[in-house]
mmCIF file of C-alpha atoms and ligand atoms in Angstrom:
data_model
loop_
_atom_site.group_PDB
_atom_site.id
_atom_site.type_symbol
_atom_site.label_atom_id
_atom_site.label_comp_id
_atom_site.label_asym_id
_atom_site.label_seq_id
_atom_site.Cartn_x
_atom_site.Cartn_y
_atom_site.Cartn_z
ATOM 1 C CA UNK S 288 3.247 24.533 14.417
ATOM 2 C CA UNK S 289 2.525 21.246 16.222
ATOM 3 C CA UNK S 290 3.728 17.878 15.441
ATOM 4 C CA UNK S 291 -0.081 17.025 14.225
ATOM 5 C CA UNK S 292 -0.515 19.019 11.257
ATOM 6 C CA UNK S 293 -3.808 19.127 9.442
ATOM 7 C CA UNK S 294 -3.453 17.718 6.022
ATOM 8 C CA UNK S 295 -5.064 20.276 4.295
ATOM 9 C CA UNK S 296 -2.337 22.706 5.769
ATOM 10 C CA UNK S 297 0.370 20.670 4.601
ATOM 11 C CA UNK S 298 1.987 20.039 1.153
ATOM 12 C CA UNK S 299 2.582 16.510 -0.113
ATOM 13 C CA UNK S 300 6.094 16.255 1.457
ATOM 14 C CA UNK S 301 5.958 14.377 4.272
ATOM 15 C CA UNK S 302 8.258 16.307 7.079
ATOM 16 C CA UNK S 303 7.374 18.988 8.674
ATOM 17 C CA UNK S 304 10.224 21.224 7.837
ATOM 18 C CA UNK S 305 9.476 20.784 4.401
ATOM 19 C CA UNK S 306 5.979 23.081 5.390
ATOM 20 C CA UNK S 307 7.855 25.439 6.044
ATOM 21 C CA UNK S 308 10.785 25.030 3.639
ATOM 22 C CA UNK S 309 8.832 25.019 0.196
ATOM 23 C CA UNK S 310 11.033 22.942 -1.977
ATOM 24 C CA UNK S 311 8.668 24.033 -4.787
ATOM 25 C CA UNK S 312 9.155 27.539 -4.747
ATOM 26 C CA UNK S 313 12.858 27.687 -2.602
ATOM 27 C CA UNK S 314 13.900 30.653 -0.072
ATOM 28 C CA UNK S 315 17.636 29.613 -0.739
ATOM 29 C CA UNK S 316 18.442 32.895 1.412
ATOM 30 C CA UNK S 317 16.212 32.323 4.590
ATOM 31 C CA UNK S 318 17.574 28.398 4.375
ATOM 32 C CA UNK S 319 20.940 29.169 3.944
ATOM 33 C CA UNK S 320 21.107 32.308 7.153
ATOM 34 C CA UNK S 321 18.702 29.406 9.185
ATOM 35 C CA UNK S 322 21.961 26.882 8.605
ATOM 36 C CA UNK S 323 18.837 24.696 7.527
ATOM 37 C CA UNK S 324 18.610 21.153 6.433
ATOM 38 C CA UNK S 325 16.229 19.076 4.911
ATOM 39 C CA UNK S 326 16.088 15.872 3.455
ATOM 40 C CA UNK S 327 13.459 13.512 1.823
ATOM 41 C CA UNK S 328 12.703 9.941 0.856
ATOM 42 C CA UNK S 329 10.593 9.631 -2.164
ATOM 43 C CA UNK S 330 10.010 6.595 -4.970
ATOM 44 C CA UNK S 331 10.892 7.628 -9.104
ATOM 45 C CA UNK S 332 7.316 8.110 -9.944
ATOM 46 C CA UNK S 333 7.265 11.243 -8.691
ATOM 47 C CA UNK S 334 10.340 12.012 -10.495
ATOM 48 C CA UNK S 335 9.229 11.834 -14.315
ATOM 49 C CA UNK S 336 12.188 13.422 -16.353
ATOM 50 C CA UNK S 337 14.078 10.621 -14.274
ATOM 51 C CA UNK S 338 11.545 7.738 -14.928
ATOM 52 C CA UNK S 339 11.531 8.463 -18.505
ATOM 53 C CA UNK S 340 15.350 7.451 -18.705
ATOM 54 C CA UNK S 341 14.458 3.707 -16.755
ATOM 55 C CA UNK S 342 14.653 0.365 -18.169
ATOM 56 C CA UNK S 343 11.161 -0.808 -17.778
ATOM 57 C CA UNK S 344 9.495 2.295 -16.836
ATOM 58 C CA UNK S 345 5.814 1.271 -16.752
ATOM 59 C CA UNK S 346 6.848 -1.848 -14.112
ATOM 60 C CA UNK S 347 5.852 -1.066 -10.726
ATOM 61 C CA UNK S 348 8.625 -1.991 -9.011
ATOM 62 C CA UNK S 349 10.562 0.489 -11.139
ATOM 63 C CA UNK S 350 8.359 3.095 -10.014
ATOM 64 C CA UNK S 351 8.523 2.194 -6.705
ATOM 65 C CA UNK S 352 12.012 2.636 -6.541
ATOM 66 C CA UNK S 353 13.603 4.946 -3.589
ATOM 67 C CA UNK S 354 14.950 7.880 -4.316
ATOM 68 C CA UNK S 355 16.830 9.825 -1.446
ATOM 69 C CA UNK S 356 17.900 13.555 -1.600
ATOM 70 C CA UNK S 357 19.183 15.977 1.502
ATOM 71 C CA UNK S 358 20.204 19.494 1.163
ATOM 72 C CA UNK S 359 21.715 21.771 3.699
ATOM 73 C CA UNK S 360 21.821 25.957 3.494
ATOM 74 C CA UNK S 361 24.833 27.660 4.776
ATOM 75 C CA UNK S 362 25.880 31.373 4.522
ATOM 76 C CA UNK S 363 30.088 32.349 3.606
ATOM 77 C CA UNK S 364 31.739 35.155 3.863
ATOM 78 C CA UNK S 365 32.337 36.724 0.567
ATOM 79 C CA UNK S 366 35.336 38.109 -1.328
ATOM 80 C CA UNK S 367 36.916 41.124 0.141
ATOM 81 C CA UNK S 368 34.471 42.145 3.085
ATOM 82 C CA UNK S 369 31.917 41.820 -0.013
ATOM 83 C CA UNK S 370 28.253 40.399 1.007
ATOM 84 C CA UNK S 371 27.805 36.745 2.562
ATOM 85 C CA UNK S 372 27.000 34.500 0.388
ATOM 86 C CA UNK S 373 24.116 31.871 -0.322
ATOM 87 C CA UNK S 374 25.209 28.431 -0.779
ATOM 88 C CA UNK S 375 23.713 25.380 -0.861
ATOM 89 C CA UNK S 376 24.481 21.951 -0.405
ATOM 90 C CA UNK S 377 22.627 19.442 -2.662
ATOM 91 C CA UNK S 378 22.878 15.182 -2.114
ATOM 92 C CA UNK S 379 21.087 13.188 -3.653
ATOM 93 C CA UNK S 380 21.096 9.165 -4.870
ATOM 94 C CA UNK S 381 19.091 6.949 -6.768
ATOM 95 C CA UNK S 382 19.726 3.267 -8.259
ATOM 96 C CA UNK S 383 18.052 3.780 -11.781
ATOM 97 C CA UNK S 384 18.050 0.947 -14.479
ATOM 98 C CA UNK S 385 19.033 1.739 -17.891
ATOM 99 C CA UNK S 386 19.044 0.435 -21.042
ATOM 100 C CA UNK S 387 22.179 -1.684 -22.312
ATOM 101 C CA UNK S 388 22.770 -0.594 -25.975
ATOM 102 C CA UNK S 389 23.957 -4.161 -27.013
ATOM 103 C CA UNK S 390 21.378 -6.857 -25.308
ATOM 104 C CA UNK S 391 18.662 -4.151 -23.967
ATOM 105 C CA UNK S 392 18.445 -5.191 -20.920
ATOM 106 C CA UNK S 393 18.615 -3.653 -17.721
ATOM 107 C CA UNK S 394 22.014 -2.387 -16.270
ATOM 108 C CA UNK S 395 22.055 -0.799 -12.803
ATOM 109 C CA UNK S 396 23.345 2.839 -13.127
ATOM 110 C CA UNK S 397 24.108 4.483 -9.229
ATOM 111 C CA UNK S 398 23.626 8.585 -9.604
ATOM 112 C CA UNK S 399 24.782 10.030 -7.468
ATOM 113 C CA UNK S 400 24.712 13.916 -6.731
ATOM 114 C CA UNK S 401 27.155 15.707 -4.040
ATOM 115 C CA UNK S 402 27.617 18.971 -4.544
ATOM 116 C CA UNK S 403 27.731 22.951 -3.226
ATOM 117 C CA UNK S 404 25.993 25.657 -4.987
ATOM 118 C CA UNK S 405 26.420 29.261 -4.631
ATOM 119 C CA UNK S 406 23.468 31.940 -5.163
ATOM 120 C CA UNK S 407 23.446 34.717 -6.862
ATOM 121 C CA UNK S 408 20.809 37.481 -7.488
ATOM 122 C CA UNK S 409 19.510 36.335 -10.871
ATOM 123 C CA UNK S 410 19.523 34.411 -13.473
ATOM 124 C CA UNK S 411 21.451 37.397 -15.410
ATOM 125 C CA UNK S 412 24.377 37.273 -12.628
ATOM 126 C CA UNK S 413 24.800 33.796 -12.413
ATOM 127 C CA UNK S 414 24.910 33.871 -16.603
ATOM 128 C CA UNK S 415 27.316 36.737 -16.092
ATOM 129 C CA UNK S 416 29.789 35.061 -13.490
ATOM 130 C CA UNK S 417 29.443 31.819 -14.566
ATOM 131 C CA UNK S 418 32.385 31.498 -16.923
ATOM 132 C CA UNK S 419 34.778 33.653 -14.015
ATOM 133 C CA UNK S 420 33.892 31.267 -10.935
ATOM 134 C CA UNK S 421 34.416 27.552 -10.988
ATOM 135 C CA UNK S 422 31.617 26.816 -8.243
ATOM 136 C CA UNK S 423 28.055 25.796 -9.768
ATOM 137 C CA UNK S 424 25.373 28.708 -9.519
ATOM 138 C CA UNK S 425 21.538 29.026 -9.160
ATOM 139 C CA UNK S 426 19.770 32.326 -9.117
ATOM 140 C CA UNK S 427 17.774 33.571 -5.847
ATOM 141 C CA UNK S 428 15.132 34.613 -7.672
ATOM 142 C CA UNK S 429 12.782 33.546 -9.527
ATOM 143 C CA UNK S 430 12.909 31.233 -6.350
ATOM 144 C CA UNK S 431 13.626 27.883 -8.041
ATOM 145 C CA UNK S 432 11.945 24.213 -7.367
ATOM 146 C CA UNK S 433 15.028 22.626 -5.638
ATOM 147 C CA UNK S 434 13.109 19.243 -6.807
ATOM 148 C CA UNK S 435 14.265 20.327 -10.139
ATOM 149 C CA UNK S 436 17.543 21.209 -9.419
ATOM 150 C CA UNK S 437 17.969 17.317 -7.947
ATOM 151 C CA UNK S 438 16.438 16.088 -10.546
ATOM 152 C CA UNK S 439 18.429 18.043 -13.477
ATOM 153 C CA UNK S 440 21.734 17.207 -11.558
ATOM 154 C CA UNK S 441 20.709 13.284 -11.310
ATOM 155 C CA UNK S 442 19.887 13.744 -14.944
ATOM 156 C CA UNK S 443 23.329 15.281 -16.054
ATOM 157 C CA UNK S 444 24.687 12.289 -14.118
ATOM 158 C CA UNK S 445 23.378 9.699 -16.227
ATOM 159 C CA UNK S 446 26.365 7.918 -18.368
ATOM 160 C CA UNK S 447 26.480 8.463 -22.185
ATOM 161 C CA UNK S 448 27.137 5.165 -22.856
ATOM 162 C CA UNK S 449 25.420 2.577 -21.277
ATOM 163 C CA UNK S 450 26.419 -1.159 -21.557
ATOM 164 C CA UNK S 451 27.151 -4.434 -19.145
ATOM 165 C CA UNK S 452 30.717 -4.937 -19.174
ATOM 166 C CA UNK S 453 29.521 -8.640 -20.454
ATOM 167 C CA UNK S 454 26.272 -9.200 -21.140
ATOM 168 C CA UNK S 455 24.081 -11.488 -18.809
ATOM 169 C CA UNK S 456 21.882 -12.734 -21.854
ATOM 170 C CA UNK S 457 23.134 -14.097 -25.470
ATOM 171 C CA UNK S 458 22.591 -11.100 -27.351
ATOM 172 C CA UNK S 459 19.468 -11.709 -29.901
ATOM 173 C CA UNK S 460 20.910 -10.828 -33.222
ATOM 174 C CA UNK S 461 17.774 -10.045 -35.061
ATOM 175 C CA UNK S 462 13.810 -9.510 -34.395
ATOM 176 C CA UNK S 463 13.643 -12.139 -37.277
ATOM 177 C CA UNK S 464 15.987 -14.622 -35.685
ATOM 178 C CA UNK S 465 13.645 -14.059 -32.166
ATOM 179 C CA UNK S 466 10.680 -15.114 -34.108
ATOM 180 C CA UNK S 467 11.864 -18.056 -35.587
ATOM 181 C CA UNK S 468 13.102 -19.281 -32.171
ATOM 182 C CA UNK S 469 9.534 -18.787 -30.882
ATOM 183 C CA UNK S 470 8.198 -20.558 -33.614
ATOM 184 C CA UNK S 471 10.585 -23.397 -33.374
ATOM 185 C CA UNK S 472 9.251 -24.649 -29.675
ATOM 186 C CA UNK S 473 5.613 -26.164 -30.250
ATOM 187 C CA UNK S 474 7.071 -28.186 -33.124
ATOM 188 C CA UNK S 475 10.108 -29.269 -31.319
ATOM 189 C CA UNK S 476 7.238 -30.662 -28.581
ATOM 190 C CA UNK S 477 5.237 -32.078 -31.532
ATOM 191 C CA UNK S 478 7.441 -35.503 -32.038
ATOM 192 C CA UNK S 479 7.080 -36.343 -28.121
ATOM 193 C CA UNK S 480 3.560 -35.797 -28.044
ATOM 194 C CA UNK S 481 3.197 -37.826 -31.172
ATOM 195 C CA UNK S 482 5.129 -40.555 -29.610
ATOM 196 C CA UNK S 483 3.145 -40.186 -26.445
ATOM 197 C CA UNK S 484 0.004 -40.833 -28.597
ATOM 198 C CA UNK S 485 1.367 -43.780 -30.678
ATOM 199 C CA UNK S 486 2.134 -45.398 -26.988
ATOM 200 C CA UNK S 487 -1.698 -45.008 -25.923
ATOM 201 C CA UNK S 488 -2.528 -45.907 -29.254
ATOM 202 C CA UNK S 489 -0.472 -49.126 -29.106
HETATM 203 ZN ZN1 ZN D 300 23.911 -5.886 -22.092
#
């Protein structure tokens, strides 16, 4: 393949690895015996399990923000002369603004994912040898989206509890008490501007 690709030919990732690594539908074998890496820059809109957690998830520049993810393939020797194995290295990291449970404002969460994976057969092995190995598994087949597997392990990384240690803002007690502070400010202008008028008046 040349370095000028048509862009028909080509998927919506932008490297040209990626063509022939399809993240969407993942040859974990083939990547792992290639000692193959690959690696992508893309913003949280294209991301929507992970947008759907953000603070403020219908601003732009939330949408707009980078998320970075690399993964690397490597084959190891298994147990006892057994077959080499499929693993799998998965990084990923993303600066995603959450919700703070006491003022509701934003608080900066960093995910971060750095982890190995090992492959097994199926989804019926890795359910099988799951609770005898302490390494995560995936399954080789169906051949999975490894955009989802970034994105569920960014997911599983979000806290529980979100909260600023203090928070920036005084926390609004009540929708009631917000309303009455709105309605508060043209009248506390009113006795200037009546002054104001009494001074042309006068
Ligand atoms: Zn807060």
């Amino acid at each position: 393949m040349g370095c000028i690709v048509g862009q028909a030919t080509l998927p919506a990732m932008k490297s040209r690895s990626s063509a022939v690594w399809n993240p969407a539908r993942f040859d974990a074998r083939a990547f792992a015996q290639a000692q193959a890496q690959l690696s992508d820059h893309s913003t949280l809109s294209e991301w929507p399990r992970l947008l759907a957690e953000a603070h403020g998830l219908d601003d732009a520049s939330v949408r707009e923000l980078p998320l970075a993810w690399a993964i690397r393939g490597e084959m190891r020797p298994g147990p006892a002369g057994g077959e080499p194995q499929v693993w799998l290295h998965v990084a990923a990291k993303l600066a995603l603004p959450l919700r703070c449970q006491r003022c509701l404002g934003p608080v900066p969460a960093d995910l971060q994912v750095d982890r190995w994976f090992r492959f097994v057969a199926d989804e019926t092995t890795a359910e099988m040898e799951d609770e005898e190995c302490e390494e995560d598994l995936l399954a080789l087949e169906p051949k999975p989206s490894v955009l989802d597997v970034v994105e569920d392990e960014l997911l599983m990384e979000l806290p529980l509890m979100v909260m600023h240690d203090v928070c920036p803002e005084p926390v609004v007690l009540s929708a009631g008490d917000a309303e009455a502070g709105s309605a508060t400010e043209p009248e506390r202008k009113n006795p200037f501007e009546v002054l104001q008028a009494l001074k042309r008046g006068a």
